[in-house]
Amino acid sequence: MTGRRDFLNQPAPENYVAGLGRGATGFTTRSDLGPAREGPSEDQIKEVLAKRAAQLGFTDPSTGKKKEQEEDDNDERFQDPDNEVGLFAGGIYDKDDDEADRIYRDIDEKMDKRRRARREAREKAEREEYERKNPKISQQFADLKRGLESITEDEWAALPEVGDLTGRNKRARQARHQRFYAVPDSVLAAASTAGELGTTVSDDGPASGNGTDGTVTDFAKIGQARDKVLQVRLDQASQSGTSTTVGTATSVDPKGYLTSLAKSSLPESAAQVGDINRVRELLESVIKTNPNNGPGWIAAARLEELAGKIVAARNVIARGCEHCPKSEDVWLENIRLNDQRNARIIAANAIKKNSRSVRLWVEAMKLEDDARSKKRVIRHALDNIPESEALWKEAVNLEEDPEDARLLLAKATELIPLSVDLWLALARLETPENAQKVLNRARKHCPTSHEIWIAAARLQEQLGQGEKVNVMKRAAQVLVKESAMPKREEWITEAEKCESEGAIITCGAIIRETLGYGLDEDDDRKETWLEDARGSIDRGMYETARAIYAYALRVFPTSKTVWLAAADLERNYGKREDLWQVLEKAVNAVPHSEVLWMMLAKEKWQAGEVDNARRVLARAFQQNPNNEDIWLAAVKLEAENDQTEQARGLLKTARQEAPTDRVWMKSVAFERQLGNLDEALDLVQQALNLFPTAPKLWMMKGQIYDDLGKKPQAREAYATGVKAVPSSVPLWLLYARLEESLGLLPKARSVLDRARLAVPKSPELWCESVRLELRAGDNKQAESLMERARRDVPKNKQGLLWAEKIWHLTEPKQRKPRAVEAVKEAENDPVLLVAVARIFWGERRLDKAQNWFERALVRDSDLGDSWAWYYKFLCEHGTTEKRAEVVKKCASVEPRHGEVWQRIAKDPKNAHKSVEDILKAVAAEVH
């Protein structure tokens, strides 16, 4: 060991701080005793750094250029704000500092968020304004690009090529084409001697030239010879009946020539085989390797047939019959490839080798010409194969006498008692009495066959005992016992088959006895049966659907849904008497359903039986006392028949017996339709005392004052109404329109602003605000409101806003791109669909316009404006039948909504007009 102590055990130098050279400072841990010592002071650090610099030979950091550079580096511009120096350099960062930093950070983020929302909104508005004023080239030509899809290939091919039409380039091209160059003499000499034959013989060998026989190959002559050969072939083709000869010139018909070429070529299937020789080699290898493989011989024969070598095909298949005498497929192929005379001989040989092949016997029978020979062949076949059902069927089909056919079937059923088809055929040929016996024997032999039971039920229907004898009930019991019960869908199919063949009673019996099989009470039986009925209606099997509804009503006699479905079936596809009968049963089964009572009364009234309709409503009053729907139906019945006093009396009684806001509203509307505005005003005042929150009553009060010319009172009524019912959008709209009609646009704007605060996110209110600015001529404000509306209203409710923007705030060229964007955001809105249809209408793309109109009607058939636009479209571009169909459908739907539809339909002047009249009036009004 040496006297030098280990390095780690040496004492530290004075003022030594571990890691000071790399910028570290002293620290203490919990293991240190006493308070933590402070780090070195700034003077100590400078002293250590100066000593270190002197040792390394560096300039004193506190003097000279390096000091200046350090001062430059410590400039405030380059300081890290998180790395504090100076006063707080030696401070301790505690929890209070952290909380203070967090608070300041939250404040900064909140201020930035507040500014960012306004900044982003401003930037977005500026960007949209810039894009609107400076649209991209792709947007300007978007509609023209979409129009390219209608261009045909011929039109595309006819487009001229883009060329440089400037005068300077055109002259340069012309000068370039007219430029001439000097040709060398060698080229001229070679051209002069082209095509000549050399006749001189050289002393040292063959003649001059390229050939070894003293001649020169002349490719020009070869080309001329080829053209002559082609001309000869064309002349030959023209002489086959497809040419027209005028003098010595012959013109070939191109179509006829191509047809003759197609006849002389291989069939289309030959191209699928590919290389004939290669496939032939492969098949020869197959039949040599395994000569007993029948499909290989058949494939080889068909290959020769495809190649047009029918004789070779017959030889191949004949060899196949020798190697595979028990293969009926090979024999059948041999019969097919030969003519009838040879085919009979081949069939006889085949039957000798395969006497129990049904297919060969049937094929041999088909080769005979007369019926007698065919019968002889079939009887020979039956002698060999008596248990073949197919042979017995062929034999029966050959018989012309029903008695002979019956005898054959009787023998066939004895030999093949399990054949259901033979039993049914025998039963059809027997008399009704014997047919019953035949079917009874058939049931004993085939107890699991439901076809025999259906035939028995149809037989009873033919005998007139279909209602008395319930064959299908016993059939269901037996089939369940035998575990041979078909599924419900199969029974419905059999019932539809019976209906199509005229067996209506059997159809109903099948449904009645089998529809509930396999369905438990826990299953959704009602929906299942309703779906089955709808499926039968779609297939045109209405009797089956009636039977399904009848069975469903037996299980659910008080189901209003099933009764309404049955009534709809009779209304659309049945007779009026049947509909009345169904509705009578319905009201007896569900006496408290006012809908069924009113349907029955309406049907009686539309049939002209007004007294019977009154009796129906009287019975409805007994079952449903004080029901407002029945009261109002009775009032409508009397009013439509010009019984004014009786209708007024019924309304008066209804206000006492069933005092609802709807009854009071109908009373006011009735007096208003008659022109009794003072009486109507008195009634509406009484009604509002009872129902101050009914918005329609406030609207009617304002409209009555408006009709009387009392604008201030109307304004007061609307103002009071919006205070009582602030959530009523139509009331706010009437209030704003009244102010606008008085010329008070600021007041109207104020009303709409208040309305949007009371009913936020309402597309109708936003749209009315936009329209107000458009009518005032302030398009810029209208656009601003539209953008605000689109941000406020949910996307799935923006259809009305998009339609307004497309047609009134967008240039015609930009409507289609706007429509595409709108459909992506609110694709199922009927108002938007109608707007898109109108765009296609304007472009004369009538098929697409009609499709979009129909999509709108499917989406919401209760929107009357859609029906009006579609009818207006058909008045210009539709047929009379199509217009009549649309009017009929509209009358059956009876739409009740729509901006223009409601305004016209609820006008007192149009109170007694039909749906067709209102439709035409709305179609003339929309624009």
JSON list of N, CA and C in Angstrom, two decimals, residues 422-442:
[
{"chain": "A", "resi": 422, "resn": "LEU", "atom": "N", "xyz": [-99.73, -38.46, -57.93]},
{"chain": "A", "resi": 422, "resn": "LEU", "atom": "CA", "xyz": [-100.60, -39.42, -58.62]},
{"chain": "A", "resi": 422, "resn": "LEU", "atom": "C", "xyz": [-101.96, -39.52, -57.95]},
{"chain": "A", "resi": 423, "resn": "TRP", "atom": "N", "xyz": [-102.00, -39.51, -56.64]},
{"chain": "A", "resi": 423, "resn": "TRP", "atom": "CA", "xyz": [-103.29, -39.54, -55.93]},
{"chain": "A", "resi": 423, "resn": "TRP", "atom": "C", "xyz": [-104.13, -38.30, -56.27]},
{"chain": "A", "resi": 424, "resn": "LEU", "atom": "N", "xyz": [-103.47, -37.13, -56.28]},
{"chain": "A", "resi": 424, "resn": "LEU", "atom": "CA", "xyz": [-104.22, -35.90, -56.58]},
{"chain": "A", "resi": 424, "resn": "LEU", "atom": "C", "xyz": [-104.71, -35.90, -58.02]},
{"chain": "A", "resi": 425, "resn": "ALA", "atom": "N", "xyz": [-103.89, -36.38, -58.94]},
{"chain": "A", "resi": 425, "resn": "ALA", "atom": "CA", "xyz": [-104.33, -36.45, -60.34]},
{"chain": "A", "resi": 425, "resn": "ALA", "atom": "C", "xyz": [-105.50, -37.40, -60.49]},
{"chain": "A", "resi": 426, "resn": "LEU", "atom": "N", "xyz": [-105.49, -38.54, -59.81]},
{"chain": "A", "resi": 426, "resn": "LEU", "atom": "CA", "xyz": [-106.60, -39.48, -59.87]},
{"chain": "A", "resi": 426, "resn": "LEU", "atom": "C", "xyz": [-107.86, -38.88, -59.28]},
{"chain": "A", "resi": 427, "resn": "ALA", "atom": "N", "xyz": [-107.72, -38.13, -58.18]},
{"chain": "A", "resi": 427, "resn": "ALA", "atom": "CA", "xyz": [-108.89, -37.51, -57.56]},
{"chain": "A", "resi": 427, "resn": "ALA", "atom": "C", "xyz": [-109.50, -36.47, -58.49]},
{"chain": "A", "resi": 428, "resn": "ARG", "atom": "N", "xyz": [-108.69, -35.75, -59.25]},
{"chain": "A", "resi": 428, "resn": "ARG", "atom": "CA", "xyz": [-109.24, -34.75, -60.17]},
{"chain": "A", "resi": 428, "resn": "ARG", "atom": "C", "xyz": [-110.02, -35.39, -61.32]},
{"chain": "A", "resi": 429, "resn": "LEU", "atom": "N", "xyz": [-109.65, -36.62, -61.70]},
{"chain": "A", "resi": 429, "resn": "LEU", "atom": "CA", "xyz": [-110.35, -37.28, -62.80]},
{"chain": "A", "resi": 429, "resn": "LEU", "atom": "C", "xyz": [-111.59, -38.05, -62.35]},
{"chain": "A", "resi": 430, "resn": "GLU", "atom": "N", "xyz": [-111.73, -38.27, -61.06]},
{"chain": "A", "resi": 430, "resn": "GLU", "atom": "CA", "xyz": [-112.88, -39.01, -60.55]},
{"chain": "A", "resi": 430, "resn": "GLU", "atom": "C", "xyz": [-114.07, -38.09, -60.35]},
{"chain": "A", "resi": 431, "resn": "THR", "atom": "N", "xyz": [-115.23, -38.69, -60.20]},
{"chain": "A", "resi": 431, "resn": "THR", "atom": "CA", "xyz": [-116.42, -37.93, -59.83]},
{"chain": "A", "resi": 431, "resn": "THR", "atom": "C", "xyz": [-116.29, -37.47, -58.39]},
{"chain": "A", "resi": 432, "resn": "PRO", "atom": "N", "xyz": [-117.05, -36.45, -57.95]},
{"chain": "A", "resi": 432, "resn": "PRO", "atom": "CA", "xyz": [-116.91, -35.95, -56.58]},
{"chain": "A", "resi": 432, "resn": "PRO", "atom": "C", "xyz": [-117.05, -37.05, -55.51]},
{"chain": "A", "resi": 433, "resn": "GLU", "atom": "N", "xyz": [-118.01, -37.97, -55.71]},
{"chain": "A", "resi": 433, "resn": "GLU", "atom": "CA", "xyz": [-118.18, -39.02, -54.70]},
{"chain": "A", "resi": 433, "resn": "GLU", "atom": "C", "xyz": [-116.97, -39.94, -54.66]},
{"chain": "A", "resi": 434, "resn": "ASN", "atom": "N", "xyz": [-116.51, -40.36, -55.87]},
{"chain": "A", "resi": 434, "resn": "ASN", "atom": "CA", "xyz": [-115.33, -41.23, -55.89]},
{"chain": "A", "resi": 434, "resn": "ASN", "atom": "C", "xyz": [-114.07, -40.49, -55.49]},
{"chain": "A", "resi": 435, "resn": "ALA", "atom": "N", "xyz": [-114.03, -39.19, -55.76]},
{"chain": "A", "resi": 435, "resn": "ALA", "atom": "CA", "xyz": [-112.87, -38.40, -55.38]},
{"chain": "A", "resi": 435, "resn": "ALA", "atom": "C", "xyz": [-112.69, -38.39, -53.86]},
{"chain": "A", "resi": 436, "resn": "GLN", "atom": "N", "xyz": [-113.80, -38.36, -53.12]},
{"chain": "A", "resi": 436, "resn": "GLN", "atom": "CA", "xyz": [-113.70, -38.42, -51.66]},
{"chain": "A", "resi": 436, "resn": "GLN", "atom": "C", "xyz": [-113.07, -39.74, -51.22]},
{"chain": "A", "resi": 437, "resn": "LYS", "atom": "N", "xyz": [-113.49, -40.81, -51.86]},
{"chain": "A", "resi": 437, "resn": "LYS", "atom": "CA", "xyz": [-112.94, -42.12, -51.51]},
{"chain": "A", "resi": 437, "resn": "LYS", "atom": "C", "xyz": [-111.44, -42.18, -51.85]},
{"chain": "A", "resi": 438, "resn": "VAL", "atom": "N", "xyz": [-111.09, -41.63, -53.02]},
{"chain": "A", "resi": 438, "resn": "VAL", "atom": "CA", "xyz": [-109.68, -41.63, -53.41]},
{"chain": "A", "resi": 438, "resn": "VAL", "atom": "C", "xyz": [-108.84, -40.84, -52.42]},
{"chain": "A", "resi": 439, "resn": "LEU", "atom": "N", "xyz": [-109.33, -39.69, -52.01]},
{"chain": "A", "resi": 439, "resn": "LEU", "atom": "CA", "xyz": [-108.58, -38.87, -51.07]},
{"chain": "A", "resi": 439, "resn": "LEU", "atom": "C", "xyz": [-108.49, -39.52, -49.70]},
{"chain": "A", "resi": 440, "resn": "ASN", "atom": "N", "xyz": [-109.54, -40.23, -49.30]},
{"chain": "A", "resi": 440, "resn": "ASN", "atom": "CA", "xyz": [-109.48, -40.95, -48.02]},
{"chain": "A", "resi": 440, "resn": "ASN", "atom": "C", "xyz": [-108.40, -42.03, -48.06]},
{"chain": "A", "resi": 441, "resn": "ARG", "atom": "N", "xyz": [-108.34, -42.77, -49.20]},
{"chain": "A", "resi": 441, "resn": "ARG", "atom": "CA", "xyz": [-107.29, -43.78, -49.32]},
{"chain": "A", "resi": 441, "resn": "ARG", "atom": "C", "xyz": [-105.91, -43.12, -49.38]},
{"chain": "A", "resi": 442, "resn": "ALA", "atom": "N", "xyz": [-105.84, -41.96, -50.05]},
{"chain": "A", "resi": 442, "resn": "ALA", "atom": "CA", "xyz": [-104.56, -41.26, -50.14]},
{"chain": "A", "resi": 442, "resn": "ALA", "atom": "C", "xyz": [-104.09, -40.81, -48.75]}
]
